[in-house]
Short mmCIF file of C-alpha atoms in Angstrom, two decimals:
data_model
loop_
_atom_site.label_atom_id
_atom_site.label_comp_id
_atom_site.label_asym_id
_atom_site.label_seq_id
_atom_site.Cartn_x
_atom_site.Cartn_y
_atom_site.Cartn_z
CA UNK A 580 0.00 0.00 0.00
CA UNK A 581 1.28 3.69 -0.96
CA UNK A 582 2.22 6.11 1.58
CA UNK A 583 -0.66 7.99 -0.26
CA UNK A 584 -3.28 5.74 0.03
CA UNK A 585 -2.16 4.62 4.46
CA UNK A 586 -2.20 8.46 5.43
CA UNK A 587 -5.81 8.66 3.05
CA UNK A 588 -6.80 5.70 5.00
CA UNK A 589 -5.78 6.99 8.57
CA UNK A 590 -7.66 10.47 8.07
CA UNK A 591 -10.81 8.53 6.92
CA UNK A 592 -10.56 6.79 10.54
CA UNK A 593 -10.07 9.96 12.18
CA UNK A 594 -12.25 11.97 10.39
CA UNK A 595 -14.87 9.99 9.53
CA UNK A 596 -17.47 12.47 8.09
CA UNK A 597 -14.81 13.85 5.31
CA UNK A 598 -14.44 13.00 2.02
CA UNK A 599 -11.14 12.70 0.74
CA UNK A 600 -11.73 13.36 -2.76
CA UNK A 601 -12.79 16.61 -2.62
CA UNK A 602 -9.95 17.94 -0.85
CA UNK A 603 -6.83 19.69 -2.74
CA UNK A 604 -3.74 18.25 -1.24
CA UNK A 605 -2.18 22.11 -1.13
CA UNK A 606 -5.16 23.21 1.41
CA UNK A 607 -5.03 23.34 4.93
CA UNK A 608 -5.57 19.98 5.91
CA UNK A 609 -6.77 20.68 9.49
CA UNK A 610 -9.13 23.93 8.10
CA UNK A 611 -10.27 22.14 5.70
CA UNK A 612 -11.38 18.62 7.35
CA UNK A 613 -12.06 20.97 10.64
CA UNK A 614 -9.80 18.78 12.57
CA UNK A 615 -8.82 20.09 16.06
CA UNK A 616 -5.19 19.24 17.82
CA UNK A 617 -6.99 16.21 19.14
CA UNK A 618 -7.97 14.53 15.69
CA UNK A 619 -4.63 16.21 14.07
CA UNK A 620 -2.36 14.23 17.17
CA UNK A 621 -4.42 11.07 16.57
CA UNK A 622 -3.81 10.82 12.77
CA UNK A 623 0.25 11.27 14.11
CA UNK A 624 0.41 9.01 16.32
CA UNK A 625 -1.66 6.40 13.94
CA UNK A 626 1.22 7.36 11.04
CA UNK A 627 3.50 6.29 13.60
CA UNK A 628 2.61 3.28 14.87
CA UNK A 629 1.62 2.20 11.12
CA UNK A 630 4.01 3.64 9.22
CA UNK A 631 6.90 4.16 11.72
CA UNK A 632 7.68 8.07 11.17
CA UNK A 633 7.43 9.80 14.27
CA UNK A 634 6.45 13.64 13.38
CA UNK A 635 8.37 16.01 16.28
CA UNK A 636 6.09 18.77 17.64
CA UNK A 637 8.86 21.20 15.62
CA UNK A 638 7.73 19.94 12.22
CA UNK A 639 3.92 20.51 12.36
CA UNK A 640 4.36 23.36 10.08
CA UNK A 641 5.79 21.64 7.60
CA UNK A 642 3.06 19.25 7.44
CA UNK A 643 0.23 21.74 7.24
CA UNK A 644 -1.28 20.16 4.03
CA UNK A 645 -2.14 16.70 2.39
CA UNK A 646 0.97 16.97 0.26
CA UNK A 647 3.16 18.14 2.36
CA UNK A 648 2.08 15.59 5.22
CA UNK A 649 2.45 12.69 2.67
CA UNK A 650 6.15 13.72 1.39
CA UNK A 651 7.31 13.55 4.47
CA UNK A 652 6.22 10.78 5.63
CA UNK A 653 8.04 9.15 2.30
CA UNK A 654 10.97 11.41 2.44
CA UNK A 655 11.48 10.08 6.49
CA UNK A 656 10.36 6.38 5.29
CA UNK A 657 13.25 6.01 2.87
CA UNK A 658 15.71 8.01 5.30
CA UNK A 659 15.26 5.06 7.60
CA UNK B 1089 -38.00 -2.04 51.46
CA UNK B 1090 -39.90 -1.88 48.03
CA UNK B 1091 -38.66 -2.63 44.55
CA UNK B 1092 -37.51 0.65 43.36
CA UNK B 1093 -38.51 2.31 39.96
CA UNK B 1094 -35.93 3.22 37.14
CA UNK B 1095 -36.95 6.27 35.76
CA UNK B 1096 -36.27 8.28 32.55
CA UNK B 1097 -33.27 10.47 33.69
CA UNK B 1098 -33.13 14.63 32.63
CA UNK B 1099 -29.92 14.25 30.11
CA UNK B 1100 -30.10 18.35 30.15
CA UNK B 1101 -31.48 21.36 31.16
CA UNK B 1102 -34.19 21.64 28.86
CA UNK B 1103 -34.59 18.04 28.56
CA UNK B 1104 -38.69 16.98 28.85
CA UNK B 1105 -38.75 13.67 26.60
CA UNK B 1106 -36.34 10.93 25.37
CA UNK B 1107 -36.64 7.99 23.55
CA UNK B 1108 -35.91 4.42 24.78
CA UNK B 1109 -34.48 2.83 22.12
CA UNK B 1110 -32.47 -0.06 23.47
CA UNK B 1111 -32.74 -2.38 26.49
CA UNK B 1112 -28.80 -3.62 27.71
CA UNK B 1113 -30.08 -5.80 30.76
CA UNK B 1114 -33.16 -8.31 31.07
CA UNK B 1115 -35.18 -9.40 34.83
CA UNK B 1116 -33.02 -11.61 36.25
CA UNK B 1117 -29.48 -9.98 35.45
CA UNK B 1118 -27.86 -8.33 38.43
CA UNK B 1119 -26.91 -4.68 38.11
CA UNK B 1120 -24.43 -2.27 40.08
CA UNK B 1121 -23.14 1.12 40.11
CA UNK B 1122 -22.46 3.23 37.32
CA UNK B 1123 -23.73 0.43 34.72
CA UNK B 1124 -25.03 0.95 31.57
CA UNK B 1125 -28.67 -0.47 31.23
CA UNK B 1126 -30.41 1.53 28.41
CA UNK B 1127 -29.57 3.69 25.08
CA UNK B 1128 -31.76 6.58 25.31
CA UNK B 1129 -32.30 8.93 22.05
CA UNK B 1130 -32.33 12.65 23.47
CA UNK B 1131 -32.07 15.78 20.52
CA UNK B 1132 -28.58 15.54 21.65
CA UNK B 1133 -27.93 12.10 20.45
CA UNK B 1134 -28.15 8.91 21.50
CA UNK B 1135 -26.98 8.44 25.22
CA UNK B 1136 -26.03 5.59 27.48
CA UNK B 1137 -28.15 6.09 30.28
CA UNK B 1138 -26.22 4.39 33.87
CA UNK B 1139 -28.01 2.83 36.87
CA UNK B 1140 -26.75 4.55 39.90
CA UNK B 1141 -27.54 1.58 42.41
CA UNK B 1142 -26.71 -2.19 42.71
CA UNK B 1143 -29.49 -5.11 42.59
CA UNK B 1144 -31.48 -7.33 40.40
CA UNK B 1145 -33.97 -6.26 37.73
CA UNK B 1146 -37.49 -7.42 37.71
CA UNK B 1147 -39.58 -6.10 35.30
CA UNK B 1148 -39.01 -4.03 32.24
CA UNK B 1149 -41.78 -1.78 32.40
CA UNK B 1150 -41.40 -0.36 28.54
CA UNK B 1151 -40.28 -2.13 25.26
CA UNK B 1152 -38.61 0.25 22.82
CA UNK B 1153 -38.61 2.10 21.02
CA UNK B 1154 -41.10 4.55 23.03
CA UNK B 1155 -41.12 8.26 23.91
CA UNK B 1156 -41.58 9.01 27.10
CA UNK B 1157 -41.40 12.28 29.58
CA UNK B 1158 -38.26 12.83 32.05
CA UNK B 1159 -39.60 10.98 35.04
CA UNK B 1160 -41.31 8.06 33.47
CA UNK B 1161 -40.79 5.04 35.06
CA UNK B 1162 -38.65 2.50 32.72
CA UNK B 1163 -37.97 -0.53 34.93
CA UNK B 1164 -38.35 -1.85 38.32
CA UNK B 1165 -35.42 -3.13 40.33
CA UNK B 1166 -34.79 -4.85 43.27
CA UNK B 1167 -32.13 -3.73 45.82
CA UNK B 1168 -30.13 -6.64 47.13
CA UNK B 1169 -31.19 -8.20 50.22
CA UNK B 1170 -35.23 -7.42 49.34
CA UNK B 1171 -37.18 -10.17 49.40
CA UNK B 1172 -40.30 -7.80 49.42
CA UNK B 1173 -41.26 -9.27 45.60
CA UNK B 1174 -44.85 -8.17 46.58
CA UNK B 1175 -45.01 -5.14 47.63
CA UNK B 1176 -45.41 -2.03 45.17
CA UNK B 1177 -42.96 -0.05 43.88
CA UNK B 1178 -40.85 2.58 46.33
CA UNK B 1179 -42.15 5.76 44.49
CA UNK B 1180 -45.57 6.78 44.32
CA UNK B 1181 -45.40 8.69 41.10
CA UNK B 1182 -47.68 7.68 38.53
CA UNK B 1183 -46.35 6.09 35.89
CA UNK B 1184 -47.06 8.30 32.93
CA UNK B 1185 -48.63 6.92 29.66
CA UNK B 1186 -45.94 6.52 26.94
CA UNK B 1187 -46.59 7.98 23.46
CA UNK B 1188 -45.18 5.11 20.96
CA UNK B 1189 -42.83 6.88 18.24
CA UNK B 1190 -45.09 5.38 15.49
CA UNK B 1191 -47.90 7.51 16.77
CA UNK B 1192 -46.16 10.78 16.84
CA UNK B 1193 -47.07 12.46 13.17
CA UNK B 1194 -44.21 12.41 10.81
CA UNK B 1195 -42.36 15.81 10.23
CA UNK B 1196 -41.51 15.78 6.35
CA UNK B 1197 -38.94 18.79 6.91
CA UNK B 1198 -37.46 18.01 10.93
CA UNK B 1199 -34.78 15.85 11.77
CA UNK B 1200 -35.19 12.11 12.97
CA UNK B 1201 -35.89 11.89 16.64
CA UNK B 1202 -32.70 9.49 16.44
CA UNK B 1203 -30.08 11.93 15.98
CA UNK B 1204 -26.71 10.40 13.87
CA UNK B 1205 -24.71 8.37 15.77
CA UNK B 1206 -22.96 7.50 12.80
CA UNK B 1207 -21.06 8.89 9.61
CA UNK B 1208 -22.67 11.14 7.25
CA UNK B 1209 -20.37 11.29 4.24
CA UNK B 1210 -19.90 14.40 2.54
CA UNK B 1211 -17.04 16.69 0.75
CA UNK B 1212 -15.71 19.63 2.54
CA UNK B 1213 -17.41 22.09 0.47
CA UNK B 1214 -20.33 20.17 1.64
CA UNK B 1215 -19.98 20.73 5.09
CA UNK B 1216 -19.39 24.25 4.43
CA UNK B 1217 -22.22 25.32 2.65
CA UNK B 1218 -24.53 23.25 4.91
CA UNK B 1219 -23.59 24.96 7.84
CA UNK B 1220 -23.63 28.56 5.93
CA UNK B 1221 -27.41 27.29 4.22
CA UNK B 1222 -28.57 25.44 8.03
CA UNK B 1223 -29.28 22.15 6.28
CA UNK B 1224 -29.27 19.50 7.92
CA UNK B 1225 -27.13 16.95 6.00
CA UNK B 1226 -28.56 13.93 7.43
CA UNK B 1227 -31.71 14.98 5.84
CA UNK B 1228 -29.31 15.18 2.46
CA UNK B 1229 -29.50 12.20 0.10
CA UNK B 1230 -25.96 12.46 -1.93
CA UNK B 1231 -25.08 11.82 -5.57
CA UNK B 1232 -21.40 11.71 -5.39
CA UNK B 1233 -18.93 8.69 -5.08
CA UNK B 1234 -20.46 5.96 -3.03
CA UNK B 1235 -23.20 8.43 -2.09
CA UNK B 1236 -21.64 10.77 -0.51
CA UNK B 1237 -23.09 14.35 -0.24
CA UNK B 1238 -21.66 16.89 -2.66
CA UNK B 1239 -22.21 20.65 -2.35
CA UNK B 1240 -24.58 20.28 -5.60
CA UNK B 1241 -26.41 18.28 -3.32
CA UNK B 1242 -26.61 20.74 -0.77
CA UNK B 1243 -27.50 24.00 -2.51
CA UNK B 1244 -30.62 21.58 -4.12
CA UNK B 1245 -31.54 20.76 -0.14
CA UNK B 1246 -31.60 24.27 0.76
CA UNK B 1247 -33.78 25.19 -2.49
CA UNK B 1248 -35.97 22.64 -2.05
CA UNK B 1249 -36.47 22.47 1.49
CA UNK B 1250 -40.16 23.88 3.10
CA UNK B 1251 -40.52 25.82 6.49
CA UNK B 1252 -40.17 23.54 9.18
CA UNK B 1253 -38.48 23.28 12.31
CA UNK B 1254 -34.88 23.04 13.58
CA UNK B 1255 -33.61 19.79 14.04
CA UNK B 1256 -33.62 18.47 17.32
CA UNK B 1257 -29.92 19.28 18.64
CA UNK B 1258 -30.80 22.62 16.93
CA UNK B 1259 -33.94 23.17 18.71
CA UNK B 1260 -32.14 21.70 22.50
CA UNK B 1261 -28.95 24.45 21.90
CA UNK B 1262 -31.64 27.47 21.14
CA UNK B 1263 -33.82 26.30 24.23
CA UNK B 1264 -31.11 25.96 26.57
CA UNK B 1265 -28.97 29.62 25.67
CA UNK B 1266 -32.78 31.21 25.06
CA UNK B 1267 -33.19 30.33 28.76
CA UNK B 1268 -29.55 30.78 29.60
CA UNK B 1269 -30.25 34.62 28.31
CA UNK B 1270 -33.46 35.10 30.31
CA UNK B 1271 -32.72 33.78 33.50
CA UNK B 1272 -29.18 34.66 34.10
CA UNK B 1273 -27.61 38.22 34.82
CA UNK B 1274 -23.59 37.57 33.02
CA UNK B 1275 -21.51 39.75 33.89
CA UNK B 1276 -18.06 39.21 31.46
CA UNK B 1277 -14.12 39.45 32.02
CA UNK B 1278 -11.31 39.20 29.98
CA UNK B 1279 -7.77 38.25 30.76
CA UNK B 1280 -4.81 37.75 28.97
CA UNK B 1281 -2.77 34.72 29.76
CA UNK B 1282 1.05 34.45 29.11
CA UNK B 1283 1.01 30.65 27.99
CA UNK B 1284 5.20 30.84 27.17
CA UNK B 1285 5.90 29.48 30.44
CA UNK B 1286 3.13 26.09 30.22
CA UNK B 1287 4.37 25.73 26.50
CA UNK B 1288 8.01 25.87 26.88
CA UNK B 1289 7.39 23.36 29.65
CA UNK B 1290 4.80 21.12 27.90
CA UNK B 1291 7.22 21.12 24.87
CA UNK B 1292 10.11 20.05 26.56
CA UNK B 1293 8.14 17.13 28.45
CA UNK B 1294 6.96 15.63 25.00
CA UNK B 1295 10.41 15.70 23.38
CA UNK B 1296 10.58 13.07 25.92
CA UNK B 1297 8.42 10.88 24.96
CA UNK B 1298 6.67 9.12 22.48
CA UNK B 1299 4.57 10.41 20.38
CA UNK B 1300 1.61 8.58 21.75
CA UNK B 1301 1.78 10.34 25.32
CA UNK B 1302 2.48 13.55 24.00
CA UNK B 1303 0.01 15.84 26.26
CA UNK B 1304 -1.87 19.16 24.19
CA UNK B 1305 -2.27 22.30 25.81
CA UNK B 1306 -5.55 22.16 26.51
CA UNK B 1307 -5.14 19.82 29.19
CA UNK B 1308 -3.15 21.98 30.91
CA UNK B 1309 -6.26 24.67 30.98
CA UNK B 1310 -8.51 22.43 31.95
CA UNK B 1311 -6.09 21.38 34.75
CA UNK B 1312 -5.66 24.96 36.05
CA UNK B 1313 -9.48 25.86 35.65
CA UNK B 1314 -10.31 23.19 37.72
CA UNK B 1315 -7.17 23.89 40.32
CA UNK B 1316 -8.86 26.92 40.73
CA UNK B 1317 -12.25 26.25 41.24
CA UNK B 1318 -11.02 24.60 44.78
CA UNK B 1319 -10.78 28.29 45.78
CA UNK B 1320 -13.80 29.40 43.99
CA UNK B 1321 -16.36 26.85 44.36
CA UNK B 1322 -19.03 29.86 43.71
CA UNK B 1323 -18.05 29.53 40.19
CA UNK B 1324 -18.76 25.72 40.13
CA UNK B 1325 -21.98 24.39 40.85
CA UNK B 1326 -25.61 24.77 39.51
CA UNK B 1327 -28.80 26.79 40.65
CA UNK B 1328 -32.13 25.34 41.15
CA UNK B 1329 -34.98 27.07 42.45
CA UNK B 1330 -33.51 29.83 42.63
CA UNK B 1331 -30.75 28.55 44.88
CA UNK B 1332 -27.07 28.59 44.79
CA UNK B 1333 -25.98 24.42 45.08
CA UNK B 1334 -22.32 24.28 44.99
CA UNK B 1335 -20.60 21.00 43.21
CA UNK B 1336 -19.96 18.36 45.11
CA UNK B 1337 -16.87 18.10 42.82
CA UNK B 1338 -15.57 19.41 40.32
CA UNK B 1339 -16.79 18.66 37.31
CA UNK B 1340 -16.09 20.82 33.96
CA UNK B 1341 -17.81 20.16 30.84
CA UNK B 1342 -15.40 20.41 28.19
CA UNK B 1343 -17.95 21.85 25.01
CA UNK B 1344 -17.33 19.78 22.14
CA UNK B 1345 -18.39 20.98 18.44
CA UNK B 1346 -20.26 18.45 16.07
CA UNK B 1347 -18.60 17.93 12.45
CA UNK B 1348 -22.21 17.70 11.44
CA UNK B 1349 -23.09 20.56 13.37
CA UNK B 1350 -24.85 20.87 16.82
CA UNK B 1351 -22.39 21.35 20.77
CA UNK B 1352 -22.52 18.74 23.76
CA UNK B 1353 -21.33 19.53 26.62
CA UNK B 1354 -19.82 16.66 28.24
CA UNK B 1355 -18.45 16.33 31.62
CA UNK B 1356 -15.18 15.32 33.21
CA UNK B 1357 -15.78 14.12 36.77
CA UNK B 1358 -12.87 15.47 39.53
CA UNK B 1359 -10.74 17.31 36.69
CA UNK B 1360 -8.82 18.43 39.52
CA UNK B 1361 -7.52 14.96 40.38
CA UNK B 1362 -5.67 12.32 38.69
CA UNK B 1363 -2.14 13.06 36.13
CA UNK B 1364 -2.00 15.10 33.56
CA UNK B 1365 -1.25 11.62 31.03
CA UNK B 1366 -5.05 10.93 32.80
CA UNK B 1367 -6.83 13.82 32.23
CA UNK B 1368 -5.63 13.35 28.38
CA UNK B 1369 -6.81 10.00 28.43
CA UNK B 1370 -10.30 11.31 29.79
CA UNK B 1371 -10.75 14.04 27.39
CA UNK B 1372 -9.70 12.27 23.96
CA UNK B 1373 -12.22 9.82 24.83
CA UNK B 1374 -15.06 12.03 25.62
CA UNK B 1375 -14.18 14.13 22.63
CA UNK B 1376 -14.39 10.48 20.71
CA UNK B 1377 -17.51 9.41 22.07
CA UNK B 1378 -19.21 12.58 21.63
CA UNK B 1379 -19.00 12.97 18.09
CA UNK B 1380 -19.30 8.58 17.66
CA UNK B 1381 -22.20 8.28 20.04
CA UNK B 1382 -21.62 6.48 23.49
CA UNK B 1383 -21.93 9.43 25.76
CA UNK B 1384 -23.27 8.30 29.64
CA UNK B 1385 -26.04 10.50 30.63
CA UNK B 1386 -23.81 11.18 33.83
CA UNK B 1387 -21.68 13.20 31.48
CA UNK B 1388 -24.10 14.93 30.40
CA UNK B 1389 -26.09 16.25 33.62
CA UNK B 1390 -22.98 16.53 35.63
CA UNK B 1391 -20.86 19.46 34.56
CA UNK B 1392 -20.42 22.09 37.03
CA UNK B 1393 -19.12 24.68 34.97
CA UNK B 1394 -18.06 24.39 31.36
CA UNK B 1395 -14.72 25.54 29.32
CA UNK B 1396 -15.34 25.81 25.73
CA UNK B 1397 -12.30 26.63 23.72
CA UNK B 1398 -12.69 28.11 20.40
CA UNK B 1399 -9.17 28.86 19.82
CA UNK B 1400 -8.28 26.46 17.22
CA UNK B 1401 -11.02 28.12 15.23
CA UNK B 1402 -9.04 31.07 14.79
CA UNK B 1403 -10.55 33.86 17.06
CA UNK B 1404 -9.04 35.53 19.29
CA UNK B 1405 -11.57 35.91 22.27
CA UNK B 1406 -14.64 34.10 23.25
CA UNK B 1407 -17.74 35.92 24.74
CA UNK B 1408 -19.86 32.51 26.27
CA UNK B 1409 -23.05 31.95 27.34
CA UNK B 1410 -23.40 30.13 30.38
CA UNK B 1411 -25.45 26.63 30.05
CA UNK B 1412 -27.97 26.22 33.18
CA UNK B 1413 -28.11 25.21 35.45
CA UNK B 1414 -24.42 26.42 35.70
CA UNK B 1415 -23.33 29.52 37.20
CA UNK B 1416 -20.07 30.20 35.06
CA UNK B 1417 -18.18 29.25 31.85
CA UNK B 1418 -14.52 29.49 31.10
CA UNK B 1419 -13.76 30.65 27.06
CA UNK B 1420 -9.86 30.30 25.72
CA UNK B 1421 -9.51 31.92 22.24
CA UNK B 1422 -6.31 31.67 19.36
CA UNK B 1423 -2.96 31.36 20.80
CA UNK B 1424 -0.94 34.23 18.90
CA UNK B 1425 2.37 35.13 19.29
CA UNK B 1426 2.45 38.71 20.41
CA UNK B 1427 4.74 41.27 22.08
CA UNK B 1428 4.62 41.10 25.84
CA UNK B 1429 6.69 43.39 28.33
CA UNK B 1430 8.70 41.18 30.36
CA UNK B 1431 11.41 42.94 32.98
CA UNK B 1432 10.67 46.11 31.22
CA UNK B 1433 11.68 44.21 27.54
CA UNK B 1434 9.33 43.94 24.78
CA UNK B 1435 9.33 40.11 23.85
CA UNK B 1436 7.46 37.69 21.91
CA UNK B 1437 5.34 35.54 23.65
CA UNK B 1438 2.23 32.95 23.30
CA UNK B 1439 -0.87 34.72 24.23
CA UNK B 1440 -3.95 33.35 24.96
CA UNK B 1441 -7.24 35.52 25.78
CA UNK B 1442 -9.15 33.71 28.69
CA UNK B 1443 -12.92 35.08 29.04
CA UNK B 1444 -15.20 34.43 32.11
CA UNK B 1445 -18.69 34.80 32.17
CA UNK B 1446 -20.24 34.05 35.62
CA UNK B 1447 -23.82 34.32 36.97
CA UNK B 1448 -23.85 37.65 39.16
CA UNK B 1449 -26.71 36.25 41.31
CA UNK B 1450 -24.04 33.67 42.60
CA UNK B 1451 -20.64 35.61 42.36
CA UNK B 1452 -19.35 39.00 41.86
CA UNK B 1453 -16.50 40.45 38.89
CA UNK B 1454 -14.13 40.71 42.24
CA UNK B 1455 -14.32 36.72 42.64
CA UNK B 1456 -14.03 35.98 39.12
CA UNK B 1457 -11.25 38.44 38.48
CA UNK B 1458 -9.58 36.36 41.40
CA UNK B 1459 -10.31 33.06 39.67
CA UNK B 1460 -8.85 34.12 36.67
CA UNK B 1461 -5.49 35.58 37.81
CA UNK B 1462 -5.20 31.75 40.42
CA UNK B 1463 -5.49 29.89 36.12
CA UNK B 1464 -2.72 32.55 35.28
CA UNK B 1465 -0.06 31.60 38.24
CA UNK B 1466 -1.17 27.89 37.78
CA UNK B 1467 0.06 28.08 34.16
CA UNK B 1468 3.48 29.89 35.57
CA UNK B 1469 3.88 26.55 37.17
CA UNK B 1470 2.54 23.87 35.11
CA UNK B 1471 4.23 21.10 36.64
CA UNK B 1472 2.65 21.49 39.63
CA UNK B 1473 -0.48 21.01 37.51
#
């Protein structure tokens, strides 16, 4: 399975309610799926227990959007 | 001693029906403290309703699904020890006739008595425009992949849709802050908090460990809110009749927004007590089970004041309305970075705008202004939280 499709798969659990295809992967993920800190932590510590990147507190900005969330997840992945 | 009666608990203030919809024990099982025995459908969602006594039940006295006033006796029980299987019930209330949902008319343009306990799907856009248009989308029947609800889908809800009434979480919010606004003389304060200090600390304490017991700041307001309270137990507490009842403990509601629109209030029992890792714990799974369903109606009727926290919604300050039978309610808007004057130097520091509005027949602006300078020194020392 893509990194893609796990972190798709991991904000469906999280958020529920959203749909996934209508969102642009260079919005806001958090304004636009209205996540709070609680669902935004969740889907972090879900990426790493499944997909063993562990996102410091320091990097949230630059995960702010789909895109950017799912690059470095990969870019950490193959670092490993 | 009697059997006793099980009634129909009040979930909320302006709670006069709900809906049995599910039976969890049978006569014959054996029940205790703080179990769940019934799902009860209330226009906030569906709630686990608890017994709050031990013994054996004997008779279910309604079969769902049935609406039925606050008061109306569900079940009879009997308390261990009793071998009084004769003798009537302890409470002489009547026991008033239920009103079977089949036989209430159908309401082509309100919401289902059963409120959503589960997913609605729908695209962002979606989402938006229902909550700018007040549809409801569980009312929406979508087009899109796998039928989920597109904003096309929406706007043709809102055009289409007759006059009727708000749904029921809808109608529950404007009942409850109508009365809130009638009954109750706020007074308001403001207060800026320096959160650097709480931060810096909380930051450092995660570094440390994983990523699953990484704390969020809001635990540490809740913390010092409650901390607080110990001093100022006129803030916490609930007036009925017209009288001041303080809290036995303290119990803050943490207000929790609906993704599908709507607020419950849910409570967390002693949030003075415990660790902070506990108090986490406590609120991710309220937070969980109030948008998922599997609230406890003790969570719901039990909050002695409530801290709603719109700050991850971007604003800066939050002007509340109290929720009776409370007294007070504790807002915390954005954290910004800001210039602060520390030792006479202009730094930058995480600000956060803490709002109190308080019942002035219980408490005056002196005691809350106290209350909210105690959160501010609790937040100078958070590990003492």
């Amino acid at each position: 399975m893509s990194v893609q499709t796990k972190v798709h798969s991991i904000i469906a659990r999280v958020a529920p309610n959203a749909d996934l295809d209508g969102l642009r992967g260079d919005e806001n993920l958090r304004d636009e799926l209205d996540l709070d800190s609680m669902d935004f932590l969740n889907i972090l510590i879900a990426i790493a227990q499944e997909l063993n990147v562990e996102i410091p507190e320091h990097d949230y900005g630059a995960v702010r959007t789909l895109d950017d969330l799912i690059e470095y997840v990969e870019h950490h992945r193959d670092a490993d | 001693m009697s059997d006793v009666e099980f009634r129909m608990p009040s979930l909320g203030a302006d709670m006069d029906v709900g809906t049995l919809v599910e039976w969890l024990v049978k006569p014959g099982d054996r029940v205790t403290r703080g179990q769940v025995v019934a799902v009860v459908e209330t226009q906030k969602g569906a709630i686990d309703v608890e017994i709050f006594d031990e013994g054996e039940i004997v008779e279910l006295l309604l079969q769902p699904v049935v609406e039925v006033p606050v008061g109306t006796a569900l079940a009879i029980y009997r308390k261990p020890g009793d071998e009084s299987a004769k003798a009537p019930p302890a409470t002489s209330a009547p026991v008033l006739p239920a009103t079977p949902v089949a036989a209430i008319a159908p309401q082509p343009t309100s919401a289902p008595v059963a409120a959503p306990r589960g997913a609605v799907k729908a695209a962002p856009r979606a989402r938006k425009l229902a909550e700018q248009l007040g549809v409801d989308l569980a009312q929406v029947v979508g087009s899109g992949p796998d039928g989920s609800i597109t904003g096309d889908d929406v706007e043709r809800a809102a055009a289409a849709r007759t006059k009727g009434p708000p749904s029921g979480m809808r109608q529950a919010i404007a009942a409850a802050m109508t009365r809130s606004k009638h009954e109750i003389p706020h007074y308001y304060l403001l207060h800026t908090l320096d959160l650097d200090p709480a931060l810096v600390w909380l930051e450092a304490r995660n570094r440390e460990r994983p990523i699953a017991a990484r704390l969020l700041p809001i635990v540490l307001l809740v913390r010092a809110v409650a901390l607080a309270l110990l001093d100022h137990r006129q803030l916490s507490g609930h007036v009925r009749d017209g009288t001041f009842v303080p809290g036995a403990g303290i119990n803050v509601g943490l207000a929790v927004s609906l993704r599908d629109g709507g607020l419950v209030n849910p409570a967390l029992h002693d949030a003075d007590r415990g660790t902070l890792d506990e108090l986490m714990a406590r609120i991710a799974d309220v937070g969980q089970r109030a948008r998922s369903g599997g609230l406890r109606a003790s969570e719901l009727s039990a909050a002695t004041i409530t801290v709603t926290s719109l700050g991850e919604r971007g604003v800066d300050a939050v002007l509340p309305i109290i929720h009776p039978p409370q007294v007070a309610i504790v807002g915390f808007g954005s954290m910004r970075v800001r210039p602060w004057v520390d030792d006479g130097r202009i730094v930058p520091r995480r600000l956060v705008e803490a709002s109190l509005a308080a019942d002035h027949r219980v408490s005056d602006g002196h005691a809350g202004a106290r209350f909210l300078a105690q959160i501010d020194r609790l937040l100078h020392t958070p590990e003492a939280l």
